[in-house]
Amino acid sequence: MSGLPADYLDYPLRKRGMDHDIYPYRALPTAKPVQWPGGARVALWITVHVGHFPMDMPLKPFIAPGGMERPYPSFWDYTQRDYGNRIGIYRMMKAMAARNLKATALLSAALAPLYPVLMDDIAAAGWEPACAGLDMGHLHHGQVPEAEEAATVKQAAALLRARFGDAVRGWHSPAHSESPRTLDLVAAEGFDWTSGWLNDDMPYSMATSSRPLLAMPLPQDLADQKMLQQQNMATEDFCQSVLAAHAALDAEAAATGGARILTLSVTPWLMGQPHRIRAFGAMLDAIMATGSVWNATGAEIAQAWQAQQG
């Protein structure tokens, strides 16, 4: 390379590792193997996105997936999202109850006072309530003043805990959005786990300014919102993709002796539609048919993983 000194690329501190101190370097094949209850090879974590999309939600810095796509007032968009919270979610509850399966509801906190009956029904279904921010119009990003973001996190936590109490242990920022301060603010509000990052198939511990947070795997690449809404895939193709992921994770667990997690990320205004609900049930049946599946909430998976870290 001309024009540069010979030692230009020398860096005596270069080594395998991360360039930050949020979490240490880890490659999954060499990670400490974990075991799930009953010797299950795969934990099935069903995450249901129960979002509130305000009709006047901002369009910048980006439109949240599922956000208003037409000029205000977009009854077209708003009513379909609302359909999910009043109709679609009940089909999904029925399908899961018929198979004795539970889920984690990623809730826009604004829904707690707006839909109190839905909150009661989620509790009655035995689902875990987790906080998905205030609503889909309050995204977290670097242009939000720190005091404003802190107030939003505090308000969201208070709204859901007023209904569910200490059962609210998890946080999922709307549309996976985060500012450089979000993890610190979420930890300071007492949350135990978060699911905004897409960089692993298994939990790992994250350092914050106050206390550790556990990162839970929630892949957007396998979410119904991305495949069905953003990529316009057929329902059958989405279900086959989930089953293919399950087969791969199950095979990895069998080969390595380290259990895995299949996160099923679904949305009531998409998967709760009548033309998709039978496919949803059939997909659940196919997953459970392997006989080595532990259906668990986010908090249960987090507890089981942490208990084996020593």
Short mmCIF file of C-alpha atoms in Angstrom, two decimals:
data_model
loop_
_atom_site.label_atom_id
_atom_site.label_comp_id
_atom_site.label_asym_id
_atom_site.label_seq_id
_atom_site.Cartn_x
_atom_site.Cartn_y
_atom_site.Cartn_z
CA MET A 1 0.00 0.00 0.00
CA SER A 2 1.65 3.18 -1.13
CA GLY A 3 1.75 6.43 0.82
CA LEU A 4 1.23 4.80 4.22
CA PRO A 5 3.86 3.79 6.77
CA ALA A 6 4.64 0.08 7.00
CA ASP A 7 3.18 -0.17 10.50
CA TYR A 8 -0.09 1.59 9.56
CA LEU A 9 -2.23 -1.52 10.17
CA ASP A 10 -0.33 -2.71 13.24
CA TYR A 11 -2.49 -2.73 16.36
CA PRO A 12 -0.94 -4.44 19.37
CA LEU A 13 -4.27 -4.67 21.21
CA ARG A 14 -6.03 -6.52 18.37
CA LYS A 15 -7.67 -9.70 19.68
CA ARG A 16 -10.90 -11.61 19.56
CA GLY A 17 -13.54 -9.62 21.43
CA MET A 18 -15.99 -6.77 21.29
CA ASP A 19 -15.29 -3.05 20.97
CA HIS A 20 -17.66 -2.20 23.82
CA ASP A 21 -18.33 -3.44 27.35
CA ILE A 22 -22.06 -4.18 27.07
CA TYR A 23 -21.47 -7.94 26.75
CA PRO A 24 -18.40 -10.15 26.26
CA TYR A 25 -17.59 -11.95 23.04
CA ARG A 26 -19.40 -15.24 22.59
CA ALA A 27 -19.74 -17.64 19.69
CA LEU A 28 -22.75 -19.88 20.11
CA PRO A 29 -21.00 -23.20 19.28
CA THR A 30 -18.63 -22.64 22.20
CA ALA A 31 -21.22 -21.22 24.63
CA LYS A 32 -21.99 -23.12 27.81
CA PRO A 33 -24.80 -25.56 26.93
CA VAL A 34 -28.08 -25.22 28.80
CA GLN A 35 -30.85 -27.73 29.43
CA TRP A 36 -34.59 -27.07 29.51
CA PRO A 37 -37.06 -28.72 31.91
CA GLY A 38 -37.95 -32.28 30.97
CA GLY A 39 -34.89 -32.52 28.75
CA ALA A 40 -36.66 -30.65 25.94
CA ARG A 41 -34.38 -29.79 23.06
CA VAL A 42 -36.25 -26.62 22.09
CA ALA A 43 -38.07 -23.97 24.14
CA LEU A 44 -41.08 -22.60 22.26
CA TRP A 45 -41.45 -18.90 23.08
CA ILE A 46 -44.61 -17.52 21.49
CA THR A 47 -44.46 -13.71 21.44
CA VAL A 48 -47.68 -11.94 20.49
CA HIS A 49 -47.31 -8.30 19.43
CA VAL A 50 -50.28 -6.46 20.88
CA GLY A 51 -49.66 -2.92 19.67
CA HIS A 52 -51.54 0.35 19.76
CA PHE A 53 -51.03 2.44 16.61
CA PRO A 54 -52.17 6.06 17.21
CA MET A 55 -53.80 7.58 14.16
CA ASP A 56 -51.54 10.64 14.48
CA MET A 57 -48.28 8.69 14.94
CA PRO A 58 -45.19 10.54 13.65
CA LEU A 59 -43.65 9.58 10.30
CA LYS A 60 -40.09 10.46 11.34
CA PRO A 61 -37.40 9.38 11.90
CA PHE A 62 -39.10 6.30 10.41
CA ILE A 63 -42.53 4.72 10.19
CA ALA A 64 -42.80 1.78 12.55
CA PRO A 65 -43.66 -1.48 10.74
CA GLY A 66 -47.41 -1.64 10.69
CA GLY A 67 -47.65 2.12 11.11
CA MET A 68 -50.00 4.47 9.30
CA GLU A 69 -49.21 4.27 5.58
CA ARG A 70 -51.82 6.78 4.40
CA PRO A 71 -52.34 10.48 5.24
CA TYR A 72 -54.22 11.39 8.41
CA PRO A 73 -56.78 10.20 9.23
CA SER A 74 -55.98 6.71 7.96
CA PHE A 75 -59.01 4.69 9.01
CA TRP A 76 -57.71 2.04 6.59
CA ASP A 77 -54.63 1.36 8.71
CA TYR A 78 -56.02 2.14 12.15
CA THR A 79 -59.03 -0.12 11.97
CA GLN A 80 -57.06 -3.14 10.77
CA ARG A 81 -54.64 -2.84 13.71
CA ASP A 82 -57.61 -2.40 16.03
CA TYR A 83 -59.17 -5.53 14.51
CA GLY A 84 -56.24 -7.49 15.85
CA ASN A 85 -56.78 -6.32 19.43
CA ARG A 86 -60.52 -7.00 19.42
CA ILE A 87 -60.95 -10.01 17.13
CA GLY A 88 -57.76 -11.60 15.86
CA ILE A 89 -56.17 -12.04 19.27
CA TYR A 90 -59.16 -14.04 20.51
CA ARG A 91 -58.80 -16.54 17.67
CA MET A 92 -55.14 -16.94 18.59
CA MET A 93 -55.99 -17.33 22.28
CA LYS A 94 -58.47 -20.08 21.40
CA ALA A 95 -55.96 -21.86 19.17
CA MET A 96 -53.28 -21.81 21.87
CA ALA A 97 -55.66 -22.74 24.69
CA ALA A 98 -56.82 -25.76 22.68
CA ARG A 99 -53.22 -26.96 22.67
CA ASN A 100 -52.48 -25.91 26.27
CA LEU A 101 -49.92 -23.37 25.08
CA LYS A 102 -49.11 -19.99 26.59
CA ALA A 103 -47.50 -16.85 25.23
CA THR A 104 -45.83 -13.61 26.14
CA ALA A 105 -47.94 -10.60 25.19
CA LEU A 106 -45.75 -7.69 24.09
CA LEU A 107 -48.14 -4.93 25.06
CA SER A 108 -48.25 -1.28 24.14
CA ALA A 109 -48.80 0.10 27.64
CA ALA A 110 -51.38 2.59 26.36
CA LEU A 111 -53.71 -0.36 25.82
CA ALA A 112 -54.02 -1.04 29.56
CA PRO A 113 -56.53 1.80 30.19
CA LEU A 114 -57.98 1.66 26.66
CA TYR A 115 -58.70 -2.09 26.56
CA PRO A 116 -59.15 -3.22 30.20
CA VAL A 117 -61.20 -6.24 29.14
CA LEU A 118 -58.39 -7.41 26.86
CA MET A 119 -55.95 -7.07 29.75
CA ASP A 120 -58.25 -9.25 31.88
CA ASP A 121 -58.49 -11.84 29.11
CA ILE A 122 -54.70 -11.95 28.65
CA ALA A 123 -54.29 -12.54 32.38
CA ALA A 124 -57.01 -15.22 32.33
CA ALA A 125 -55.26 -16.98 29.44
CA GLY A 126 -52.13 -17.33 31.56
CA TRP A 127 -50.02 -15.24 29.18
CA GLU A 128 -47.06 -13.29 30.46
CA PRO A 129 -47.51 -9.50 30.16
CA ALA A 130 -44.43 -7.64 28.90
CA CYS A 131 -44.05 -3.97 28.09
CA ALA A 132 -43.64 -2.99 24.42
CA GLY A 133 -43.22 0.70 25.14
CA LEU A 134 -45.97 3.28 25.47
CA ASP A 135 -47.38 2.82 21.96
CA MET A 136 -46.16 2.39 18.39
CA GLY A 137 -46.01 6.17 17.94
CA HIS A 138 -43.43 6.65 20.70
CA LEU A 139 -40.25 5.28 19.14
CA HIS A 140 -36.92 5.34 20.95
CA HIS A 141 -34.01 6.97 19.10
CA GLY A 142 -31.14 9.34 19.61
CA GLN A 143 -33.13 12.47 18.77
CA VAL A 144 -35.47 12.00 21.72
CA PRO A 145 -34.29 14.11 24.69
CA GLU A 146 -33.14 11.97 27.60
CA ALA A 147 -35.71 13.38 30.02
CA GLU A 148 -38.51 12.74 27.52
CA GLU A 149 -37.44 9.15 26.89
CA ALA A 150 -37.04 8.48 30.62
CA ALA A 151 -40.56 9.80 31.22
CA THR A 152 -41.93 7.56 28.45
CA VAL A 153 -40.31 4.43 29.89
CA LYS A 154 -41.53 5.31 33.38
CA GLN A 155 -45.08 6.00 32.16
CA ALA A 156 -45.23 2.75 30.18
CA ALA A 157 -43.99 0.70 33.13
CA ALA A 158 -46.45 2.35 35.50
CA LEU A 159 -49.45 1.78 33.21
CA LEU A 160 -48.86 -1.95 32.85
CA ARG A 161 -47.82 -2.54 36.46
CA ALA A 162 -50.98 -0.79 37.63
CA ARG A 163 -52.83 -3.71 36.00
CA PHE A 164 -50.39 -6.66 36.22
CA GLY A 165 -48.12 -5.71 39.13
CA ASP A 166 -44.70 -7.34 39.35
CA ALA A 167 -45.57 -9.83 36.60
CA VAL A 168 -44.27 -7.26 34.11
CA ARG A 169 -40.59 -8.19 33.92
CA GLY A 170 -39.79 -7.85 30.20
CA TRP A 171 -39.32 -4.93 27.80
CA HIS A 172 -39.54 -4.81 24.01
CA SER A 173 -39.13 -1.36 22.47
CA PRO A 174 -41.71 -0.56 19.76
CA ALA A 175 -40.38 -1.66 16.36
CA HIS A 176 -37.09 -2.73 18.05
CA SER A 177 -36.25 0.99 18.35
CA GLU A 178 -33.65 2.11 20.88
CA SER A 179 -31.59 5.16 21.70
CA PRO A 180 -28.09 4.95 23.20
CA ARG A 181 -29.82 5.33 26.61
CA THR A 182 -32.74 2.92 26.31
CA LEU A 183 -31.09 -0.08 27.96
CA ASP A 184 -30.01 2.04 30.94
CA LEU A 185 -33.49 3.52 31.33
CA VAL A 186 -35.21 0.13 31.04
CA ALA A 187 -32.91 -1.44 33.61
CA ALA A 188 -33.40 1.49 35.99
CA GLU A 189 -37.16 0.92 35.84
CA GLY A 190 -36.62 -2.63 37.14
CA PHE A 191 -37.11 -4.69 33.99
CA ASP A 192 -35.19 -7.99 33.92
CA TRP A 193 -35.11 -8.84 30.21
CA THR A 194 -35.27 -7.09 26.87
CA SER A 195 -35.70 -8.38 23.30
CA GLY A 196 -34.68 -5.58 20.99
CA TRP A 197 -31.37 -6.88 19.64
CA LEU A 198 -31.11 -9.48 16.87
CA ASN A 199 -27.62 -10.82 17.41
CA ASP A 200 -28.06 -14.25 19.03
CA ASP A 201 -30.26 -17.36 19.22
CA MET A 202 -29.86 -17.70 22.99
CA PRO A 203 -30.05 -15.31 25.98
CA TYR A 204 -27.03 -13.38 27.16
CA SER A 205 -26.38 -10.84 29.89
CA MET A 206 -26.04 -7.13 29.04
CA ALA A 207 -24.36 -4.55 31.28
CA THR A 208 -26.15 -1.25 31.94
CA SER A 209 -25.38 1.75 34.13
CA SER A 210 -27.36 0.28 37.03
CA ARG A 211 -27.97 -3.49 36.82
CA PRO A 212 -27.70 -6.34 34.31
CA LEU A 213 -30.38 -6.96 31.71
CA LEU A 214 -30.92 -10.27 29.98
CA ALA A 215 -31.11 -10.12 26.19
CA MET A 216 -33.74 -12.52 24.85
CA PRO A 217 -33.71 -13.68 21.20
CA LEU A 218 -36.59 -12.30 19.15
CA PRO A 219 -35.64 -12.52 15.45
CA GLN A 220 -37.40 -10.06 13.19
CA ASP A 221 -36.30 -12.13 10.19
CA LEU A 222 -38.79 -14.85 11.20
CA ALA A 223 -41.62 -12.53 12.30
CA ASP A 224 -45.02 -12.71 10.62
CA GLN A 225 -45.02 -8.92 10.36
CA LYS A 226 -41.92 -8.96 8.19
CA MET A 227 -42.82 -11.98 6.10
CA LEU A 228 -46.54 -11.47 5.67
CA GLN A 229 -46.83 -7.68 5.67
CA GLN A 230 -43.48 -6.36 4.50
CA GLN A 231 -42.46 -9.17 2.16
CA ASN A 232 -45.99 -10.20 1.08
CA MET A 233 -45.21 -13.87 1.54
CA ALA A 234 -47.96 -16.47 1.52
CA THR A 235 -49.16 -17.75 4.88
CA GLU A 236 -47.99 -21.26 3.96
CA ASP A 237 -44.49 -19.94 3.23
CA PHE A 238 -44.33 -18.22 6.61
CA CYS A 239 -45.41 -21.37 8.41
CA GLN A 240 -42.93 -23.49 6.48
CA SER A 241 -40.14 -21.04 7.38
CA VAL A 242 -40.97 -21.37 11.07
CA LEU A 243 -41.00 -25.15 10.80
CA ALA A 244 -37.68 -25.10 8.95
CA ALA A 245 -36.18 -22.97 11.72
CA HIS A 246 -37.53 -25.38 14.31
CA ALA A 247 -36.05 -28.36 12.49
CA ALA A 248 -32.63 -26.69 12.32
CA LEU A 249 -32.66 -25.65 15.98
CA ASP A 250 -33.86 -29.09 17.06
CA ALA A 251 -31.06 -30.73 15.08
CA GLU A 252 -28.46 -28.37 16.60
CA ALA A 253 -29.69 -29.19 20.08
CA ALA A 254 -29.52 -32.91 19.41
CA ALA A 255 -26.03 -32.65 17.96
CA THR A 256 -24.49 -30.35 20.57
CA GLY A 257 -26.37 -31.24 23.74
CA GLY A 258 -27.21 -27.56 24.20
CA ALA A 259 -30.89 -26.67 24.10
CA ARG A 260 -32.23 -23.98 21.78
CA ILE A 261 -35.11 -21.47 21.60
CA LEU A 262 -37.69 -21.15 18.82
CA THR A 263 -39.25 -17.68 19.09
CA LEU A 264 -42.58 -17.54 17.29
CA SER A 265 -43.22 -13.85 16.67
CA VAL A 266 -46.84 -13.31 15.65
CA THR A 267 -49.29 -10.43 15.34
CA PRO A 268 -53.06 -10.61 15.90
CA TRP A 269 -54.03 -8.30 13.02
CA LEU A 270 -52.09 -10.58 10.69
CA MET A 271 -52.13 -14.15 12.02
CA GLY A 272 -55.53 -13.78 13.71
CA GLN A 273 -57.29 -13.32 10.37
CA PRO A 274 -59.81 -16.06 9.56
CA HIS A 275 -57.93 -17.19 6.45
CA ARG A 276 -54.75 -17.74 8.50
CA ILE A 277 -55.91 -19.11 11.84
CA ARG A 278 -56.13 -22.76 10.71
CA ALA A 279 -52.58 -22.55 9.38
CA PHE A 280 -51.50 -21.08 12.73
CA GLY A 281 -53.00 -24.03 14.58
CA ALA A 282 -51.50 -26.55 12.18
CA MET A 283 -48.08 -24.94 12.61
CA LEU A 284 -48.35 -25.23 16.40
CA ASP A 285 -49.38 -28.89 16.04
CA ALA A 286 -46.37 -29.61 13.82
CA ILE A 287 -43.98 -27.99 16.29
CA MET A 288 -45.38 -29.85 19.27
CA ALA A 289 -45.42 -33.16 17.37
CA THR A 290 -41.66 -33.51 17.72
CA GLY A 291 -42.21 -34.30 21.40
CA SER A 292 -39.17 -32.43 22.66
CA VAL A 293 -40.59 -28.94 23.13
CA TRP A 294 -40.92 -26.85 26.29
CA ASN A 295 -43.48 -24.07 25.87
CA ALA A 296 -42.50 -21.23 28.16
CA THR A 297 -42.84 -17.51 28.71
CA GLY A 298 -39.94 -15.08 28.41
CA ALA A 299 -39.57 -14.87 32.18
CA GLU A 300 -39.52 -18.67 32.52
CA ILE A 301 -36.85 -19.05 29.85
CA ALA A 302 -34.80 -16.25 31.41
CA GLN A 303 -35.00 -17.87 34.84
CA ALA A 304 -34.02 -21.31 33.51
CA TRP A 305 -31.07 -19.90 31.55
CA GLN A 306 -29.77 -17.77 34.42
CA ALA A 307 -29.99 -20.67 36.88
CA GLN A 308 -27.44 -22.59 34.78
CA GLN A 309 -24.87 -19.84 34.35
CA GLY A 310 -23.22 -20.22 37.74
#
